[in-house]
Short mmCIF file of C-alpha atoms and ligand atoms in Angstrom, two decimals:
data_model
loop_
_atom_site.label_atom_id
_atom_site.label_comp_id
_atom_site.label_asym_id
_atom_site.label_seq_id
_atom_site.Cartn_x
_atom_site.Cartn_y
_atom_site.Cartn_z
CA MET A 1 -30.45 3.56 10.00
CA SER A 2 -28.36 2.08 12.86
CA SER A 3 -26.92 4.48 15.41
CA ALA A 4 -23.38 3.81 14.10
CA ALA A 5 -24.48 4.66 10.55
CA GLY A 6 -26.24 7.75 11.84
CA ALA A 7 -23.08 8.83 13.66
CA VAL A 8 -21.03 8.51 10.44
CA THR A 9 -23.60 10.46 8.39
CA ASP A 10 -23.84 13.20 11.01
CA ALA A 11 -20.07 13.46 11.35
CA LEU A 12 -19.49 13.78 7.59
CA HIS A 13 -22.17 16.48 7.23
CA GLU A 14 -21.03 18.43 10.26
CA LEU A 15 -17.35 18.36 9.38
CA ARG A 16 -18.05 19.45 5.82
CA THR A 17 -20.13 22.35 7.11
CA ARG A 18 -17.49 23.26 9.69
CA PHE A 19 -14.55 23.32 7.25
CA ALA A 20 -16.22 24.50 4.01
CA GLY A 21 -15.33 28.08 4.95
CA VAL A 22 -11.58 27.37 5.13
CA ARG A 23 -9.95 29.46 2.41
CA ASP A 24 -6.29 28.56 3.00
CA GLY A 25 -4.36 27.13 0.06
CA VAL A 26 -4.90 27.19 -3.69
CA PRO A 27 -5.31 24.50 -6.38
CA ALA A 28 -2.07 23.19 -7.92
CA ASP A 29 -0.98 25.15 -10.99
CA TYR A 30 2.35 23.54 -11.96
CA ILE A 31 0.11 21.22 -14.01
CA PRO A 32 -1.86 24.10 -15.58
CA GLN A 33 -5.07 22.15 -16.14
CA LEU A 34 -5.38 21.45 -12.39
CA ALA A 35 -5.67 25.19 -11.73
CA MET A 36 -9.09 25.10 -13.47
CA ALA A 37 -10.60 23.14 -10.55
CA ASP A 38 -13.35 24.77 -8.49
CA PRO A 39 -11.51 25.74 -5.27
CA GLU A 40 -14.74 25.46 -3.27
CA ALA A 41 -15.56 21.85 -4.25
CA PHE A 42 -15.47 19.75 -1.09
CA GLY A 43 -16.54 16.12 -0.92
CA LEU A 44 -16.23 13.54 1.85
CA ALA A 45 -17.03 9.82 1.59
CA LEU A 46 -16.74 6.70 3.71
CA ILE A 47 -17.41 3.10 2.64
CA SER A 48 -17.69 0.35 5.23
CA MET A 49 -16.68 -3.29 4.88
CA ASP A 50 -20.31 -4.28 4.29
CA GLY A 51 -20.43 -1.93 1.30
CA HIS A 52 -22.45 0.92 2.85
CA ARG A 53 -21.65 4.23 1.18
CA TYR A 54 -21.81 7.49 3.13
CA SER A 55 -21.02 10.83 1.50
CA THR A 56 -21.57 14.54 1.62
CA GLY A 57 -20.82 17.56 -0.54
CA GLU A 58 -19.30 17.20 -4.01
CA ALA A 59 -18.61 13.46 -3.64
CA ASP A 60 -19.63 12.79 -7.28
CA VAL A 61 -17.51 15.54 -8.89
CA PRO A 62 -14.76 14.05 -11.10
CA PHE A 63 -11.07 14.90 -10.64
CA THR A 64 -7.81 13.14 -11.44
CA MET A 65 -6.10 10.71 -9.10
CA GLN A 66 -2.58 12.15 -9.31
CA SER A 67 -0.48 10.63 -6.50
CA VAL A 68 -3.43 8.76 -5.03
CA SER A 69 -2.83 6.33 -7.93
CA LYS A 70 0.59 5.37 -6.52
CA PRO A 71 -0.41 2.85 -3.81
CA PHE A 72 -2.68 1.02 -6.25
CA VAL A 73 -0.02 0.70 -8.95
CA TYR A 74 2.38 -0.42 -6.19
CA ALA A 75 -0.20 -3.12 -5.38
CA LEU A 76 -0.19 -4.25 -9.01
CA ALA A 77 3.62 -4.37 -9.05
CA LEU A 78 3.59 -6.44 -5.83
CA CYS A 79 1.16 -8.87 -7.48
CA GLU A 80 3.48 -9.17 -10.47
CA LEU A 81 6.86 -9.40 -8.78
CA GLY A 82 6.25 -10.06 -5.07
CA LEU A 83 7.66 -7.91 -2.27
CA ASP A 84 11.29 -8.95 -2.75
CA GLY A 85 11.03 -8.51 -6.51
CA VAL A 86 9.68 -4.96 -6.16
CA SER A 87 12.02 -4.05 -3.30
CA ARG A 88 15.01 -4.78 -5.53
CA TRP A 89 14.02 -1.68 -7.49
CA VAL A 90 12.17 0.53 -4.97
CA ASN A 91 12.88 0.75 -1.25
CA ALA A 92 10.19 1.14 1.45
CA GLU A 93 11.68 3.77 3.77
CA PRO A 94 10.17 7.18 4.57
CA SER A 95 12.11 9.83 2.67
CA GLY A 96 11.23 12.78 4.91
CA GLU A 97 11.25 14.80 1.71
CA ALA A 98 8.80 16.35 -0.73
CA TYR A 99 6.96 14.26 -3.31
CA ASN A 100 9.14 15.50 -6.18
CA ALA A 101 12.53 15.19 -4.40
CA ILE A 102 15.51 13.50 -6.00
CA SER A 103 15.24 10.22 -4.15
CA LEU A 104 18.10 7.81 -4.86
CA GLU A 105 19.62 5.49 -2.26
CA PRO A 106 23.42 5.86 -2.20
CA GLY A 107 24.99 2.80 -3.76
CA THR A 108 21.91 1.20 -5.32
CA GLY A 109 20.13 4.23 -6.80
CA ARG A 110 16.77 2.89 -5.55
CA PRO A 111 14.17 5.54 -4.78
CA ASP A 112 13.24 5.63 -1.08
CA ASN A 113 9.65 4.46 -1.54
CA ALA A 114 6.85 4.03 -4.07
CA MET A 115 4.86 7.04 -2.81
CA VAL A 116 7.30 9.75 -3.95
CA ASN A 117 7.38 10.52 -7.67
CA ALA A 118 10.79 8.89 -8.26
CA GLY A 119 9.63 5.61 -6.70
CA ALA A 120 6.26 5.73 -8.42
CA ILE A 121 7.88 6.14 -11.85
CA VAL A 122 9.99 3.02 -11.18
CA THR A 123 6.92 1.16 -9.89
CA THR A 124 4.99 1.98 -13.05
CA ALA A 125 7.96 0.85 -15.14
CA LEU A 126 7.87 -2.54 -13.38
CA ILE A 127 4.42 -3.38 -14.78
CA PRO A 128 5.09 -5.43 -17.91
CA ASP A 129 3.11 -5.28 -21.14
CA THR A 130 1.50 -8.65 -21.79
CA ALA A 131 1.01 -10.21 -25.23
CA ASP A 132 -2.45 -8.70 -25.63
CA THR A 133 -2.52 -5.85 -23.08
CA PRO A 134 -0.21 -2.83 -22.92
CA ARG A 135 1.10 -1.71 -19.51
CA PHE A 136 -1.24 1.26 -19.18
CA ASP A 137 -4.37 -0.77 -19.95
CA ARG A 138 -3.38 -3.21 -17.21
CA ILE A 139 -2.96 -0.30 -14.78
CA LEU A 140 -6.33 1.20 -15.76
CA ASP A 141 -8.01 -2.18 -15.34
CA CYS A 142 -6.49 -2.57 -11.88
CA LEU A 143 -7.50 0.95 -10.76
CA SER A 144 -11.02 0.30 -12.09
CA ARG A 145 -11.33 -2.95 -10.14
CA PHE A 146 -10.27 -1.17 -6.94
CA ALA A 147 -13.00 1.42 -7.63
CA GLY A 148 -15.61 -1.16 -8.69
CA ARG A 149 -16.41 0.57 -11.97
CA GLN A 150 -14.69 1.34 -15.29
CA LEU A 151 -12.54 4.48 -14.93
CA ASP A 152 -11.19 6.66 -17.76
CA VAL A 153 -8.47 9.23 -18.43
CA ASP A 154 -8.88 13.00 -18.37
CA GLU A 155 -7.00 13.67 -21.61
CA ALA A 156 -6.73 17.43 -20.97
CA VAL A 157 -4.98 16.87 -17.62
CA TYR A 158 -2.76 14.22 -19.20
CA ALA A 159 -1.75 16.57 -22.02
CA SER A 160 -1.15 19.37 -19.52
CA GLU A 161 1.26 17.23 -17.50
CA VAL A 162 3.01 15.92 -20.63
CA ALA A 163 3.59 19.57 -21.62
CA THR A 164 5.02 20.61 -18.25
CA GLY A 165 6.43 17.45 -16.60
CA ASP A 166 10.15 18.01 -17.13
CA ARG A 167 11.02 17.47 -13.47
CA ASN A 168 9.59 13.96 -13.59
CA ARG A 169 11.46 13.25 -16.85
CA ALA A 170 14.63 14.51 -15.18
CA LEU A 171 13.98 12.19 -12.21
CA ALA A 172 13.53 9.24 -14.57
CA TYR A 173 16.80 9.95 -16.38
CA LEU A 174 18.63 10.35 -13.05
CA ILE A 175 17.24 7.02 -11.85
CA ARG A 176 18.30 5.30 -15.06
CA SER A 177 21.77 6.81 -14.82
CA ALA A 178 22.03 5.29 -11.32
CA GLY A 179 20.85 1.86 -12.48
CA PRO A 180 17.33 0.91 -11.44
CA LEU A 181 14.99 1.82 -14.29
CA PRO A 182 14.30 -1.29 -16.32
CA VAL A 183 12.67 0.55 -19.25
CA ASP A 184 12.94 3.66 -21.41
CA PRO A 185 12.56 6.74 -19.12
CA VAL A 186 10.28 8.66 -21.50
CA GLY A 187 7.86 5.74 -21.88
CA ALA A 188 7.81 5.10 -18.12
CA VAL A 189 7.06 8.75 -17.32
CA GLU A 190 4.30 9.02 -19.93
CA THR A 191 2.58 5.95 -18.50
CA TYR A 192 2.98 7.47 -15.04
CA PHE A 193 1.42 10.75 -16.25
CA ARG A 194 -1.50 8.76 -17.68
CA GLN A 195 -2.14 6.91 -14.42
CA CYS A 196 -2.06 10.29 -12.60
CA ALA A 197 -4.74 11.55 -15.04
CA VAL A 198 -7.20 8.72 -14.33
CA ARG A 199 -10.51 10.32 -13.40
CA VAL A 200 -12.33 9.42 -10.17
CA THR A 201 -14.83 10.84 -7.69
CA THR A 202 -14.53 11.04 -3.90
CA LEU A 203 -16.83 8.01 -3.67
CA ASP A 204 -14.56 6.08 -6.06
CA LEU A 205 -11.56 6.88 -3.87
CA ALA A 206 -13.44 5.74 -0.76
CA ALA A 207 -14.18 2.42 -2.55
CA MET A 208 -10.51 2.06 -3.49
CA ALA A 209 -9.37 2.72 0.08
CA ALA A 210 -12.08 0.37 1.38
CA THR A 211 -10.78 -2.39 -0.90
CA LEU A 212 -7.32 -2.05 0.66
CA ALA A 213 -8.89 -1.96 4.13
CA ASN A 214 -10.89 -5.09 3.28
CA GLY A 215 -7.80 -7.21 2.55
CA GLY A 216 -7.95 -6.59 -1.22
CA VAL A 217 -11.64 -7.53 -1.70
CA ASN A 218 -13.85 -4.77 -3.10
CA PRO A 219 -16.68 -4.42 -0.56
CA LEU A 220 -19.09 -3.14 -3.23
CA ASN A 221 -18.98 -6.22 -5.47
CA GLY A 222 -16.83 -8.91 -3.78
CA ASP A 223 -14.13 -8.76 -6.47
CA VAL A 224 -10.79 -10.11 -5.17
CA VAL A 225 -8.59 -7.37 -6.59
CA VAL A 226 -5.37 -8.31 -4.77
CA GLU A 227 -4.47 -10.94 -2.18
CA GLU A 228 -4.61 -9.99 1.51
CA PRO A 229 -0.80 -9.84 2.05
CA VAL A 230 -0.47 -7.37 -0.85
CA ALA A 231 -3.17 -5.11 0.62
CA ALA A 232 -1.37 -5.22 3.99
CA GLN A 233 1.98 -4.34 2.37
CA VAL A 234 0.44 -1.36 0.55
CA LEU A 235 -1.20 -0.08 3.76
CA ALA A 236 2.14 -0.37 5.57
CA VAL A 237 3.88 1.82 2.99
CA MET A 238 0.97 4.29 3.03
CA ALA A 239 1.29 4.51 6.82
CA THR A 240 5.02 5.27 6.74
CA CYS A 241 5.37 7.20 3.46
CA GLY A 242 1.94 8.16 2.07
CA MET A 243 1.98 11.74 3.33
CA TYR A 244 5.62 12.40 2.30
CA ASP A 245 7.47 14.65 4.75
CA THR A 246 4.37 14.92 6.96
CA SER A 247 3.85 11.13 7.26
CA GLY A 248 5.06 11.00 10.87
CA ASP A 249 2.92 13.92 11.99
CA TRP A 250 -0.11 12.48 10.14
CA LEU A 251 0.28 9.05 11.76
CA LEU A 252 0.74 10.70 15.15
CA ARG A 253 -2.36 12.86 14.87
CA VAL A 254 -4.74 10.94 12.56
CA GLY A 255 -3.43 7.41 13.01
CA LEU A 256 -4.45 5.94 9.63
CA PRO A 257 -2.57 4.83 6.48
CA ALA A 258 -3.21 7.56 3.91
CA LYS A 259 -2.29 8.98 0.52
CA SER A 260 -2.68 12.47 -0.89
CA GLY A 261 -2.67 13.84 -4.44
CA VAL A 262 -2.18 17.31 -5.94
CA SER A 263 -5.64 17.47 -7.51
CA GLY A 264 -6.97 17.59 -3.91
CA GLY A 265 -7.88 13.93 -3.38
CA LEU A 266 -6.93 12.25 -0.11
CA ILE A 267 -7.60 8.67 1.05
CA ALA A 268 -7.27 6.96 4.41
CA ALA A 269 -7.97 3.36 5.37
CA GLY A 270 -9.08 1.74 8.62
CA PRO A 271 -8.06 -1.92 8.25
CA ALA A 272 -11.09 -4.25 8.44
CA ARG A 273 -13.32 -1.21 9.09
CA PHE A 274 -13.63 1.43 6.34
CA GLY A 275 -12.19 3.36 3.41
CA LEU A 276 -12.32 7.12 3.64
CA ALA A 277 -11.78 9.87 1.06
CA ALA A 278 -11.84 13.63 0.80
CA TYR A 279 -11.69 16.01 -2.14
CA SER A 280 -10.94 19.71 -1.97
CA PRO A 281 -8.45 21.30 -4.39
CA ARG A 282 -7.04 23.95 -2.02
CA LEU A 283 -3.56 22.58 -1.24
CA ASP A 284 -1.03 23.17 1.51
CA PRO A 285 2.67 23.60 0.63
CA THR A 286 3.24 19.81 0.78
CA GLY A 287 0.69 19.19 -1.99
CA THR A 288 -2.07 17.91 0.31
CA SER A 289 -5.66 19.14 0.41
CA VAL A 290 -6.00 21.65 3.27
CA ARG A 291 -9.63 20.86 4.01
CA GLY A 292 -9.07 17.15 3.39
CA ARG A 293 -6.27 17.04 5.95
CA ILE A 294 -8.25 18.82 8.66
CA ALA A 295 -11.54 17.05 7.92
CA LEU A 296 -10.05 13.54 8.04
CA GLY A 297 -8.09 14.49 11.17
CA ALA A 298 -11.24 15.74 12.86
CA LEU A 299 -13.20 12.66 11.74
CA SER A 300 -10.54 10.36 13.19
CA GLU A 301 -10.73 12.19 16.50
CA ARG A 302 -14.52 12.34 16.58
CA LEU A 303 -15.13 8.68 15.69
CA GLY A 304 -12.05 7.32 17.50
CA LEU A 305 -10.41 5.97 14.34
CA HIS A 306 -6.73 6.28 15.40
CA LEU A 307 -5.19 2.81 15.09
CA MET A 308 -2.67 3.12 17.89
O1 LIG B 401 3.97 13.81 -10.75
C1 LIG B 401 3.37 14.79 -10.32
O2 LIG B 401 3.93 15.81 -9.94
C2 LIG B 401 1.85 14.70 -10.24
N1 LIG B 401 1.33 13.99 -11.37
C3 LIG B 401 1.43 13.99 -8.98
C4 LIG B 401 2.03 14.58 -7.72
C5 LIG B 401 1.16 14.45 -6.53
O3 LIG B 401 -0.02 14.22 -6.62
C6 LIG B 401 1.79 14.72 -5.20
N2 LIG B 401 0.89 14.49 -4.11
N3 LIG B 401 0.39 15.13 -3.28
#
């Protein structure tokens, strides 16, 4: 093992050991099935541009993507419509608000960005069915290519969010009333719930982040998932909006484009260097993994990963 590889392995192990005792936060319960998660599960993973995989803890335990799906579906929409085509429907400004805020630009009704729920629902709605492939299958195929393996849906989590997701339905109807939802709100939200329920592991998320960091090419298998400009656009929106109302503080302290999800997954990307992921279901009040946030922050400091 090279000394750089040894430093990564040591850092992951040590940070997991250091933060595994943190008991702040609880798993999300507004989607009841997410409350069943083991609050002590804690995985960390890093994948480099040459495809080396480093991990520690519960890095193979499955959980659902939730909001970590949003940048990847945004990537698919950018491939379909281009930046100007997508930006007609969804803006790319930090909202400074929570993930489930009512986010509608005065005048146009566009959500602020594709990382908050309102913007993600519109982004999902922009993916067209094709003659032989329904919208959701195209999304699942795209997410799978980012991960480098075939992913599937956790039907229990999906059903749980369908049963309780009235706020997202309300957001979709508000957006349509303001103009920019090109499809039926109920269908758009159900597809969005399904993408949130796609099952991954911490190592899968590290591969997905690494693919963005690698200009859209999956470093595990060489698959060109998206073109380089699309990967750069997604990383830009993750940097400014991926951590919602803590995006500025995150960029200041950790210095990496990132995205969190309420199941406890968290990704960060070092362009041309690595994809990084954490999983721990104890959440802070903003819906971000408590241990994930501190572990990735400490890793950035220890390995000098801050981009600025
Ligand atoms: O729409 C929701 O509320 C969830 N399916 C996803 C929210 C989420 O992951 C927010 N991120 N931290």
